[in-house]
Short mmCIF file of C-alpha atoms in Angstrom, two decimals:
data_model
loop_
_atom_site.label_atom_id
_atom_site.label_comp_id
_atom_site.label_asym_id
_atom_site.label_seq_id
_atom_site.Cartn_x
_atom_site.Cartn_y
_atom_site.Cartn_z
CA UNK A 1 -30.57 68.49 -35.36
CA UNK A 2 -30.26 64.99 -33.89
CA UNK A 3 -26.94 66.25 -31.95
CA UNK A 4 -28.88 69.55 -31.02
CA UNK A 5 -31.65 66.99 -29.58
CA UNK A 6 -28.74 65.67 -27.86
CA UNK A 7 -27.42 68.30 -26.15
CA UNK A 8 -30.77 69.34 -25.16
CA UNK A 9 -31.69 66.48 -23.44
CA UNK A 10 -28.46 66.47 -21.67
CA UNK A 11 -29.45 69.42 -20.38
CA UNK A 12 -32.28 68.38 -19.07
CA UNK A 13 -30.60 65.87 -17.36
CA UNK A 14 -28.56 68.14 -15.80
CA UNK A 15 -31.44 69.95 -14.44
CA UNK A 16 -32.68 66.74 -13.19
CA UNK A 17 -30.16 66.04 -11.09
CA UNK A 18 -30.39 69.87 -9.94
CA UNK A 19 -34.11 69.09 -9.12
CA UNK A 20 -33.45 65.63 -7.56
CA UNK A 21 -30.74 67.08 -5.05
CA UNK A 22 -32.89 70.48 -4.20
CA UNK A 23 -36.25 67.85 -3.32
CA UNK A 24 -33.75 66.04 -0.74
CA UNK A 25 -32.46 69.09 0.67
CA UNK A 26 -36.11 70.05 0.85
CA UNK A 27 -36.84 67.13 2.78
CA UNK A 28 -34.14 66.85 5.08
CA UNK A 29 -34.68 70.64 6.04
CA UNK A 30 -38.04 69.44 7.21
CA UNK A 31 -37.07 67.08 8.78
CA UNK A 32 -34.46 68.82 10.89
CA UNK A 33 -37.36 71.89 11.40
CA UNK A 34 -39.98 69.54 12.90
CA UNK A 35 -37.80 67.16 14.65
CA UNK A 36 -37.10 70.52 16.29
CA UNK A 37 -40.35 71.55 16.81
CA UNK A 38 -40.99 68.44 18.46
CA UNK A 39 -38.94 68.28 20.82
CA UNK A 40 -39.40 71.85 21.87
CA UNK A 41 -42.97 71.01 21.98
CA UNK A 42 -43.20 67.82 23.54
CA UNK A 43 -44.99 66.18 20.47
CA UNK A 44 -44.27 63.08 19.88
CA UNK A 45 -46.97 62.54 17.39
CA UNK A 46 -45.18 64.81 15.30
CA UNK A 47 -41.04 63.07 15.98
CA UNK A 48 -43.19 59.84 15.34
CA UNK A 49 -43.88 60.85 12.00
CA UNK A 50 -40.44 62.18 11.64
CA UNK A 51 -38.71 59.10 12.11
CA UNK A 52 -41.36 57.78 9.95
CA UNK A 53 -40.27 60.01 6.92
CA UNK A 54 -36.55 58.81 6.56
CA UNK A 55 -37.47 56.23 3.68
CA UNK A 56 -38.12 58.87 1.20
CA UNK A 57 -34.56 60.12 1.82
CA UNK A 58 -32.79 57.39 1.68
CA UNK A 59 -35.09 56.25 -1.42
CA UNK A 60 -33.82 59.61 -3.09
CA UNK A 61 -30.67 58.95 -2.39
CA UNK A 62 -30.24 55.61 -4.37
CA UNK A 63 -32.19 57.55 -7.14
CA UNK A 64 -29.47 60.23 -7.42
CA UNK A 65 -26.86 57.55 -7.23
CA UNK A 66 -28.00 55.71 -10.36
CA UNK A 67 -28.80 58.63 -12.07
CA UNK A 68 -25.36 59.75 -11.68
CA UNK A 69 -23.62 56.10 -12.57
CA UNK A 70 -25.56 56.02 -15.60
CA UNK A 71 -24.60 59.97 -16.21
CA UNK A 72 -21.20 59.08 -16.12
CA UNK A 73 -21.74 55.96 -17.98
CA UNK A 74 -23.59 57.84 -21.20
CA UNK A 75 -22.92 61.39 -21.26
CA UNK A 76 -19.17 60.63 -20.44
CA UNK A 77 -18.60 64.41 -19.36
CA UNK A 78 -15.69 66.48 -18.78
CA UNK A 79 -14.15 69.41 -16.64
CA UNK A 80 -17.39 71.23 -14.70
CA UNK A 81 -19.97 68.95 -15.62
CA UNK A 82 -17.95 66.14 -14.34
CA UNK A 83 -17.47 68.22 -11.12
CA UNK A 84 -20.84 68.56 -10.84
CA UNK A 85 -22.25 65.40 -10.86
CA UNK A 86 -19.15 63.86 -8.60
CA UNK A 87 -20.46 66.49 -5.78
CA UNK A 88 -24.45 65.33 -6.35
CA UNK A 89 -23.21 61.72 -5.38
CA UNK A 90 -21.59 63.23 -2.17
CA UNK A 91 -23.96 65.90 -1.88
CA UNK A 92 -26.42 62.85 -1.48
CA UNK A 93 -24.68 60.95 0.83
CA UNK A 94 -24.74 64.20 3.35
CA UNK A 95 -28.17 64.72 2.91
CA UNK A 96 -28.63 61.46 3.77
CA UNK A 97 -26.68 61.16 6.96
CA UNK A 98 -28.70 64.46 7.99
CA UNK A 99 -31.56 62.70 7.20
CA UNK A 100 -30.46 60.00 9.76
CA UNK A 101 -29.51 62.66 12.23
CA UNK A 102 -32.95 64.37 12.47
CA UNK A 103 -34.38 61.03 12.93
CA UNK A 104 -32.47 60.28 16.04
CA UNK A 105 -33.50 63.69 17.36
CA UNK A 106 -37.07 62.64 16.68
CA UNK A 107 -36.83 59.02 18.06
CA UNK A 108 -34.82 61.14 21.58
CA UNK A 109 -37.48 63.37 21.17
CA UNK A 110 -40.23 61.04 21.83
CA UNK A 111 -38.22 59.63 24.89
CA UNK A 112 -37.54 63.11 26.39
CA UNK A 113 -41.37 64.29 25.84
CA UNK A 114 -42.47 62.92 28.82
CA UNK A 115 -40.30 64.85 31.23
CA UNK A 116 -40.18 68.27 32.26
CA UNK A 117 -38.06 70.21 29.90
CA UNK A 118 -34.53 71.04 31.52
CA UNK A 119 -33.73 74.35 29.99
CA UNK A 120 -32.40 75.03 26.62
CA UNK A 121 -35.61 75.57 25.22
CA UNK A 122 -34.28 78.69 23.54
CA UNK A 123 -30.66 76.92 22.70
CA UNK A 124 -32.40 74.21 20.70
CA UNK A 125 -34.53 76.31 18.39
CA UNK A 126 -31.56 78.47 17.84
CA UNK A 127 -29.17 75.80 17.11
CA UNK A 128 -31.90 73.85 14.82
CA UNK A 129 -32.82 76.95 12.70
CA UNK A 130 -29.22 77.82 12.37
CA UNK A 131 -28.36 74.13 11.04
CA UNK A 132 -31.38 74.50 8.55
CA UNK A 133 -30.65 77.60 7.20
CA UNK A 134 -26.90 76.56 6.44
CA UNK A 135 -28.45 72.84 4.94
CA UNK A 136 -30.76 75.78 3.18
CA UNK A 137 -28.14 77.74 1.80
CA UNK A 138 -26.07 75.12 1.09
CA UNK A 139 -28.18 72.92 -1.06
CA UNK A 140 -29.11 76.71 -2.84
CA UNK A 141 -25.44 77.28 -3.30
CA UNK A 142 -25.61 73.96 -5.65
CA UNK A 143 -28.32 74.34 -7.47
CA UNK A 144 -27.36 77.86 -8.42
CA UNK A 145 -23.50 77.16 -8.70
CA UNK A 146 -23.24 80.04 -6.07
CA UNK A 147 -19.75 79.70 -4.85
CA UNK A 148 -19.73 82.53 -3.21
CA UNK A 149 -22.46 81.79 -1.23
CA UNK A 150 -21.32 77.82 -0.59
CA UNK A 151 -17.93 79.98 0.84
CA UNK A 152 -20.64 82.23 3.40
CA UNK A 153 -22.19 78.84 4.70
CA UNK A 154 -18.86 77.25 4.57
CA UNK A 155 -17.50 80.52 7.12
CA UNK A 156 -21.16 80.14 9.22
CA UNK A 157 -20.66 77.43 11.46
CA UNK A 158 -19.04 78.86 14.60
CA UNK A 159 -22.14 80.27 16.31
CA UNK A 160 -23.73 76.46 16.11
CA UNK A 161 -20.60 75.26 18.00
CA UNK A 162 -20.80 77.92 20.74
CA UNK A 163 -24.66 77.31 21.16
CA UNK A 164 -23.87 73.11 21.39
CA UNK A 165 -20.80 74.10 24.29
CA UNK A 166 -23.86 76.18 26.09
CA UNK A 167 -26.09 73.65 25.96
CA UNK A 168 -23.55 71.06 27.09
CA UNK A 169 -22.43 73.27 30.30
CA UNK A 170 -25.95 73.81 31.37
CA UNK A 171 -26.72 70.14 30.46
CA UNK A 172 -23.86 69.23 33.00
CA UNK A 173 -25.38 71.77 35.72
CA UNK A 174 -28.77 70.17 35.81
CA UNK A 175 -27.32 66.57 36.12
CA UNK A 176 -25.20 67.24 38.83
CA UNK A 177 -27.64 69.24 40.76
CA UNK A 178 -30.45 66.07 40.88
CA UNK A 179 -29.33 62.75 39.42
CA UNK A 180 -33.02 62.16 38.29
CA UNK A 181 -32.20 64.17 35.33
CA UNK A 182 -29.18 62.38 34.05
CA UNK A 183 -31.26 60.55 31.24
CA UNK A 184 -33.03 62.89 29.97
CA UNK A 185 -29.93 65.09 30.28
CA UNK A 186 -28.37 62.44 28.34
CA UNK A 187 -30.70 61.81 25.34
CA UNK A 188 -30.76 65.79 25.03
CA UNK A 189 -26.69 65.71 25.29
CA UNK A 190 -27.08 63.69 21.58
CA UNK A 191 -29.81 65.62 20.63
CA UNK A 192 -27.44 68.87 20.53
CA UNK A 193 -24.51 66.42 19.03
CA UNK A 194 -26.92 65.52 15.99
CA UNK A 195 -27.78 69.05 15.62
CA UNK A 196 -24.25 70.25 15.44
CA UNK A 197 -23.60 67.41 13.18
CA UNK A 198 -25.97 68.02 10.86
CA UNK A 199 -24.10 71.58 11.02
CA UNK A 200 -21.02 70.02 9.97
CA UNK A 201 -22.67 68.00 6.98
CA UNK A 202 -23.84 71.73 5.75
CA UNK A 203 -20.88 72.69 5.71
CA UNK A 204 -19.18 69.44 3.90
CA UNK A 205 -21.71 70.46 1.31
CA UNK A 206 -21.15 73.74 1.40
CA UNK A 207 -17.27 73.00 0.51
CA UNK A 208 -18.32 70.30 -2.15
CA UNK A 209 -20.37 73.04 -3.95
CA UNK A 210 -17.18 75.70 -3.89
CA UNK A 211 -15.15 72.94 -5.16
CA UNK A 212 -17.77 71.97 -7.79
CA UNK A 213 -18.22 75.28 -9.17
CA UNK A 214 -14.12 76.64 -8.90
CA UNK A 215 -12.66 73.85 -9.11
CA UNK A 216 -9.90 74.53 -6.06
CA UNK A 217 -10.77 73.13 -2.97
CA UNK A 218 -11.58 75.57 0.43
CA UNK A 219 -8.47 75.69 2.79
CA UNK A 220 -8.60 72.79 5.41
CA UNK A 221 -9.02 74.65 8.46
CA UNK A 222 -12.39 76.56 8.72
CA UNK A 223 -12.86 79.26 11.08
CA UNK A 224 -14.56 76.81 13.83
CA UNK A 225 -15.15 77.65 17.84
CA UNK A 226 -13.55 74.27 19.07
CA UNK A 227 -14.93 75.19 22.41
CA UNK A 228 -16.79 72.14 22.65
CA UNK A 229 -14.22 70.04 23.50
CA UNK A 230 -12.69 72.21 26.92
CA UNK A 231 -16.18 72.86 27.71
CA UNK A 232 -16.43 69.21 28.59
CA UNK A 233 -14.23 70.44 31.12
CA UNK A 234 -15.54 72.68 33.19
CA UNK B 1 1.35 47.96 -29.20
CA UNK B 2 0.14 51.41 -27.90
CA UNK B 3 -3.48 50.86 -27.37
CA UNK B 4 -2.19 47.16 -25.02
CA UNK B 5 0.12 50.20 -23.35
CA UNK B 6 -3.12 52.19 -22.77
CA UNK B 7 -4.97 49.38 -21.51
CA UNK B 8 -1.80 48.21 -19.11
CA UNK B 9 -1.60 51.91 -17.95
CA UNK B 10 -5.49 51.60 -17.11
CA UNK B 11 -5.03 48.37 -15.60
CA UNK B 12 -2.63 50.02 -13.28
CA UNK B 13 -4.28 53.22 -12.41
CA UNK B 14 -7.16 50.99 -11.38
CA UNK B 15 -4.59 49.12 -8.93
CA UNK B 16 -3.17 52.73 -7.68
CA UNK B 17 -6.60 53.12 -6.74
CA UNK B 18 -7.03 49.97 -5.01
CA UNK B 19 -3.72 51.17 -3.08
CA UNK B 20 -5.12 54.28 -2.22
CA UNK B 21 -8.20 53.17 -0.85
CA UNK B 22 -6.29 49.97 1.29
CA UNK B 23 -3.32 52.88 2.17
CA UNK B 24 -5.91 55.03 3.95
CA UNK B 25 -8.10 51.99 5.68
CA UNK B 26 -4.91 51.23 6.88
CA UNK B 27 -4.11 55.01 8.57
CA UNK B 28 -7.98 55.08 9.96
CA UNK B 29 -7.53 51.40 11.39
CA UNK B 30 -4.50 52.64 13.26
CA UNK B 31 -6.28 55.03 14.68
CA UNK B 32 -9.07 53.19 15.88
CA UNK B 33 -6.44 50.82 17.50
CA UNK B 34 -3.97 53.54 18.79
CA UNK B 35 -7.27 55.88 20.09
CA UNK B 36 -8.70 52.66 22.10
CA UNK B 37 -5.26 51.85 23.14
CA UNK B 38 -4.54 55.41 24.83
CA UNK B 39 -8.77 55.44 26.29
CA UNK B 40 -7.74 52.10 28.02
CA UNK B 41 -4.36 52.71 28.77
CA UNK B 42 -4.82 56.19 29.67
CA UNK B 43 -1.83 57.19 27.94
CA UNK B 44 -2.54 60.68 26.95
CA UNK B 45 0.77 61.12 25.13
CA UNK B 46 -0.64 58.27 22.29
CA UNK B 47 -3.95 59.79 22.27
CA UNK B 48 -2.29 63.81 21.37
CA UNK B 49 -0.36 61.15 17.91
CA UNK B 50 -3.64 60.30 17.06
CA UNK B 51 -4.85 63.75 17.03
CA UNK B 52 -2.09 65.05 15.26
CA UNK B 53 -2.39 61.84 12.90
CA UNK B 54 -5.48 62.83 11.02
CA UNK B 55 -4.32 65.45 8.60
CA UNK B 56 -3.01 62.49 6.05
CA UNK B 57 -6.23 60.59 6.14
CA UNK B 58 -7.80 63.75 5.06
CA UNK B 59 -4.98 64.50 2.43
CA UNK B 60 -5.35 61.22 1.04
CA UNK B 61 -9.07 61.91 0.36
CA UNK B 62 -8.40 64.38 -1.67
CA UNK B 63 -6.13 62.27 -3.62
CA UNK B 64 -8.37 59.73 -4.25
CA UNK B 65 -11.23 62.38 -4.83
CA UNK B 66 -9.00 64.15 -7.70
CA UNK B 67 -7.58 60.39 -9.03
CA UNK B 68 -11.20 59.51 -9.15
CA UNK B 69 -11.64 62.63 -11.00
CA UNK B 70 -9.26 62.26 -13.63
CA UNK B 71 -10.09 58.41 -14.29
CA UNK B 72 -13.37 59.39 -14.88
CA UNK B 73 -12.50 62.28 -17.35
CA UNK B 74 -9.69 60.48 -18.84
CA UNK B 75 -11.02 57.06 -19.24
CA UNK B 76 -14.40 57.40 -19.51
CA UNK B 77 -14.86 53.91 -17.70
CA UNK B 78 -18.43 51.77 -17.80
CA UNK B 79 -20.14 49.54 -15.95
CA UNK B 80 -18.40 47.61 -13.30
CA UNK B 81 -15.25 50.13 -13.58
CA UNK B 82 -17.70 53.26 -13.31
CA UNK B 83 -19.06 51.46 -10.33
CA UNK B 84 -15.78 50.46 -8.74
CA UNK B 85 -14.87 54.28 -9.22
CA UNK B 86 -17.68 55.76 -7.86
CA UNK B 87 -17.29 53.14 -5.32
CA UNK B 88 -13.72 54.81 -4.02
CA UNK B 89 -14.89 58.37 -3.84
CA UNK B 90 -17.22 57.02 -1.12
CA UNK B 91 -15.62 54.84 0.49
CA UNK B 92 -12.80 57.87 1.14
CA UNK B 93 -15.14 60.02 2.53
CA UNK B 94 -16.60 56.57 5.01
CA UNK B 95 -13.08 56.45 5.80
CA UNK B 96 -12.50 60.15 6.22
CA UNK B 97 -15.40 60.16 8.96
CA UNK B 98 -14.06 57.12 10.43
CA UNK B 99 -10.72 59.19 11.05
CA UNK B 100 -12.42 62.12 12.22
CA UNK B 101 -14.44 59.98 14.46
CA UNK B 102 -11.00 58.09 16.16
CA UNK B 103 -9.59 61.66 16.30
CA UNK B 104 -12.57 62.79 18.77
CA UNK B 105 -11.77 59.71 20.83
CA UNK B 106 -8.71 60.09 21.20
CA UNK B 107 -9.41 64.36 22.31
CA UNK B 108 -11.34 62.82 24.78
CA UNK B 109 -9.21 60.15 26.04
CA UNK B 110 -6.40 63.09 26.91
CA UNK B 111 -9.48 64.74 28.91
CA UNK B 112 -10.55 61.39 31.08
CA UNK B 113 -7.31 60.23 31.38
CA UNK B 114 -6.31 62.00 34.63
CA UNK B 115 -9.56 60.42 36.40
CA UNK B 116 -10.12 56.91 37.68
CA UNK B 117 -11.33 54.57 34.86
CA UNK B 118 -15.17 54.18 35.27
CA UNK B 119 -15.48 50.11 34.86
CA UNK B 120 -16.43 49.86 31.09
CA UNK B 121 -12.76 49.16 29.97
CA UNK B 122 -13.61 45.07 28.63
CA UNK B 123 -16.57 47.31 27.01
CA UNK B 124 -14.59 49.83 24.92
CA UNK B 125 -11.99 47.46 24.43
CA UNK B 126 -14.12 44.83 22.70
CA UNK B 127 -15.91 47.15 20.79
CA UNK B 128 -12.73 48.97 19.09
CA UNK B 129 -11.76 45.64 18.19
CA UNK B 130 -14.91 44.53 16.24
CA UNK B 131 -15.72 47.81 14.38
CA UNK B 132 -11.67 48.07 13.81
CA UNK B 133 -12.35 44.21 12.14
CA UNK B 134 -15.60 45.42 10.21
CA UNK B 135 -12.87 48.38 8.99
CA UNK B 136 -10.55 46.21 7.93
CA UNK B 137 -12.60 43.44 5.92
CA UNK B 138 -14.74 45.82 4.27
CA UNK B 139 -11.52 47.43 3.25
CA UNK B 140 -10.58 44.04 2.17
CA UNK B 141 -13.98 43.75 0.62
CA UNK B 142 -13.23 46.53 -1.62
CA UNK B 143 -9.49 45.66 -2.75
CA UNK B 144 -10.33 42.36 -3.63
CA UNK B 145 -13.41 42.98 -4.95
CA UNK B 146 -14.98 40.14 -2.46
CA UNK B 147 -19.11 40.69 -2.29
CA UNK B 148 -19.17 37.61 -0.01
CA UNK B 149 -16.70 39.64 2.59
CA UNK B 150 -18.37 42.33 2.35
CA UNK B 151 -22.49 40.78 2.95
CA UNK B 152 -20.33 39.56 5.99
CA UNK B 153 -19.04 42.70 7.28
CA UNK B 154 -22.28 44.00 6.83
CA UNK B 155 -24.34 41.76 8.84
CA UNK B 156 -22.05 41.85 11.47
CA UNK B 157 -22.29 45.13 13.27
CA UNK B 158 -25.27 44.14 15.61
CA UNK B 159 -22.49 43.15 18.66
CA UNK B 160 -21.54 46.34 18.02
CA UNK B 161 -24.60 47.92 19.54
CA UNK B 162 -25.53 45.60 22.02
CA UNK B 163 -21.59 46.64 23.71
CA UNK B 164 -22.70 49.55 23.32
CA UNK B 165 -25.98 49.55 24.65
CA UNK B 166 -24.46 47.81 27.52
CA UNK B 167 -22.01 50.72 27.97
CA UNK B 168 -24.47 53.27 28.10
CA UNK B 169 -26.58 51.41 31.11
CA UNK B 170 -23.46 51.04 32.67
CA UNK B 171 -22.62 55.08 32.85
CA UNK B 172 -26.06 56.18 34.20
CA UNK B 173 -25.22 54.01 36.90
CA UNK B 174 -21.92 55.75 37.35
CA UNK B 175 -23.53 59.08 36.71
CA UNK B 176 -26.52 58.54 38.92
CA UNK B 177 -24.24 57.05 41.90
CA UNK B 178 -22.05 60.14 42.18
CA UNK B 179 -22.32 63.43 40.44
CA UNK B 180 -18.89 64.13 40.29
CA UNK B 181 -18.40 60.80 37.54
CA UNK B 182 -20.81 62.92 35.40
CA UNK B 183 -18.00 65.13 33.29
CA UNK B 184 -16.02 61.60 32.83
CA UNK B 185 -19.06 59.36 31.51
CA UNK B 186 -20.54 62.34 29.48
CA UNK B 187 -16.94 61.65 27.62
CA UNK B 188 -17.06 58.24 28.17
CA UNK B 189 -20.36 58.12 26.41
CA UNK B 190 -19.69 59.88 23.56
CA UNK B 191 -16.02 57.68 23.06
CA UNK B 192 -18.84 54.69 22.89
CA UNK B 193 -21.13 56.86 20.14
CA UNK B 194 -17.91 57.64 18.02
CA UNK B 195 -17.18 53.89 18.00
CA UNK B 196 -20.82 52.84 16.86
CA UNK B 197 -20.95 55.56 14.71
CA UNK B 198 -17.35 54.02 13.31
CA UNK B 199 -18.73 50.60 12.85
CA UNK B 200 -21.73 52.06 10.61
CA UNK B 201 -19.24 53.59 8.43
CA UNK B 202 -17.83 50.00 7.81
CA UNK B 203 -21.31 49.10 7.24
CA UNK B 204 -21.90 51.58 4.54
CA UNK B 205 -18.33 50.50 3.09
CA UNK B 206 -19.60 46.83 2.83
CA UNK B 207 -22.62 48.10 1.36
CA UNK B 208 -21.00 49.99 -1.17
CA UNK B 209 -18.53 47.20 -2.16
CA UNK B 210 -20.97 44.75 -2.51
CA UNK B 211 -23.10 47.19 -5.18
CA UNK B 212 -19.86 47.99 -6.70
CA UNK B 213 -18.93 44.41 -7.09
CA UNK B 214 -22.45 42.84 -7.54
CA UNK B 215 -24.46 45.86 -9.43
CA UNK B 216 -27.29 45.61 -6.64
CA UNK B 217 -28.08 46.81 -3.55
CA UNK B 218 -28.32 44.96 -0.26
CA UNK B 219 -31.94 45.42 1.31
CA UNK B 220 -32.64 48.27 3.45
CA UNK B 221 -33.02 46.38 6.51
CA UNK B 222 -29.85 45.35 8.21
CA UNK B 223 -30.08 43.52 10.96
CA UNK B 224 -29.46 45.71 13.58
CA UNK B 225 -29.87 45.25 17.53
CA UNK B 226 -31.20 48.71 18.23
CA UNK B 227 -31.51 48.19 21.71
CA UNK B 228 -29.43 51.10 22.42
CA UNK B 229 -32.50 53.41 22.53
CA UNK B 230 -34.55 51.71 24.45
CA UNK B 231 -31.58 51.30 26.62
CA UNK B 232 -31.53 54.87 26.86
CA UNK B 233 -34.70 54.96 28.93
CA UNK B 234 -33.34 52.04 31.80
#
């Protein structure tokens, strides 16, 4: 009985940790969606509030990090459980950094929302709701031990790299053609680098969770549109 | 006699680890140094090494990622150990970043390096050199399990931004002078992001060797100069 007690409760702490990681997925994924929104919308009520919501990230990271030392401490566990709580701690740490990411796009945000909007309207949106879906499916993928569906996220991320090397060749375009655009152009330059950062963090997840759950790591190059980099070169 | 040979064994897996950890600061300080070196020099023929240099930084992760693994299902380690391991497996993916991050320098530096340097050179130069000294003590930090170092290291990043604040007013001056410096400083720019964005990673290592060492957190508050936005809007 006492060792069926045990068990159970190591269960539950297993769910825990399932629960703890899926509320700061939930939170980052707001945050990327209405740092977004704000810029797109030139509120900078709402990317004031954004970069006021970071705490509760970063708060849920240090909560997922002792839960996991003291996991690992008590529970001592082996093979897939082990796995498991190894990828919360980095899970954490990603969700984190996305966390900061979508708080610099809120903070640019607020900069930007006093000039006229230089195109990419459309990119943006696109590139945020791509990001977010991928952070979606990602953090999904972990709490449902779906490698098959981390491996789908993993494959996802080219069409975020081709929207960031349109955004950064019209960027260019706009800044050339009047000089008086070069900060803004600048700030919204980053913007699209957080964005497509925060890509890249889904998709460190995304590999964590296949790793996690199969315990064999995804091959080292994914299929990724390195555009980017010659498109700086136009 | 065989538990003492257990115990030495653990003793020494513990030092591997140590190895590990100080083997791959090492690689990901090189880079940092070789990546400035070939921005500054415009030698694009260092800058392709660099690129081609990152693959063991990465393969090293993984070692210490499956070490960490096996230490933890093998030895079932507590307190400070437990926290000295967890304490590797992020501090390999800080230094992963920070290789990934003097990799995209050094792509860039090939791409500038047939125009004429844009001023900015003391700039970059100064700035590799601290956040390539934060690498290196907090790396110290960790192998020598020095808290001290590492409340240093991690109060020592704000020159860091304030070069790089300084860098960025500097390159909408460029930009705003004559269009055609635009394509160069966008790169320029971003060389200066991936070398903040390097020093925070030796931030987070100092802040992860001092928990590891001390069992507490540093506050949340580091004193940073975050001038850089503001500088953003000249």
């Amino acid at each position: 009985m006492a060792s069926e007690r045990i068990v159970k409760s190591y269960e539950e702490e297993l769910k825990r940790l399932r629960e703890l990681i899926a509320r700061m997925g939930g939170l980052a994924e707001r945050q990327v969606a209405d740092a977004a929104y704000a810029l797109v919308r030139r509120d900078s009520e709402l990317a004031g509030e954004v970069v006021g919501r970071d705490a509760p990230i970063d708060a849920l990271e240090r909560e997922v990090d002792s839960f996991c030392v003291r996991l690992l401490a008590l529970r001592q566990p082996m093979a897939s459980d082990l796995r498991f709580i190894i990828a919360a701690l980095k899970i954490s740490q990603d969700i984190e950094r996305i966390g900061d990411y979508a708080r610099n796009v809120a903070k640019r945000a607020i900069i930007v929302s006093g000039q006229p909007f230089l195109g990419g309207v459309n990119g943006f949106q696109w590139m945020a709701q791509l990001v977010q879906r991928n952070l979606k499916d990602s953090i999904d993928a972990f709490v449902k031990d779906d490698a098959d569906l981390a491996e789908r996220v993993w494959a996802a991320d080219a069409p975020v790299d081709d929207i960031y090397t349109g955004i950064f060749r019209e960027m260019l375009t706009h800044m050339m053609e009047d000089p008086r655009n070069i900060t803004a152009c600048t700030h919204l330059l980053f913007i699209a680098k957080n964005f497509e950062r925060i890509g890249d963090h889904a998709t460190n997840i995304a590999e964590t969770v296949h790793y996690a759950v199969r315990g064999a790591s995804l091959p080292d190059d994914r299929p990724k549109a390195d555009a980017s980099m010659e498109a700086q070169t136009p």
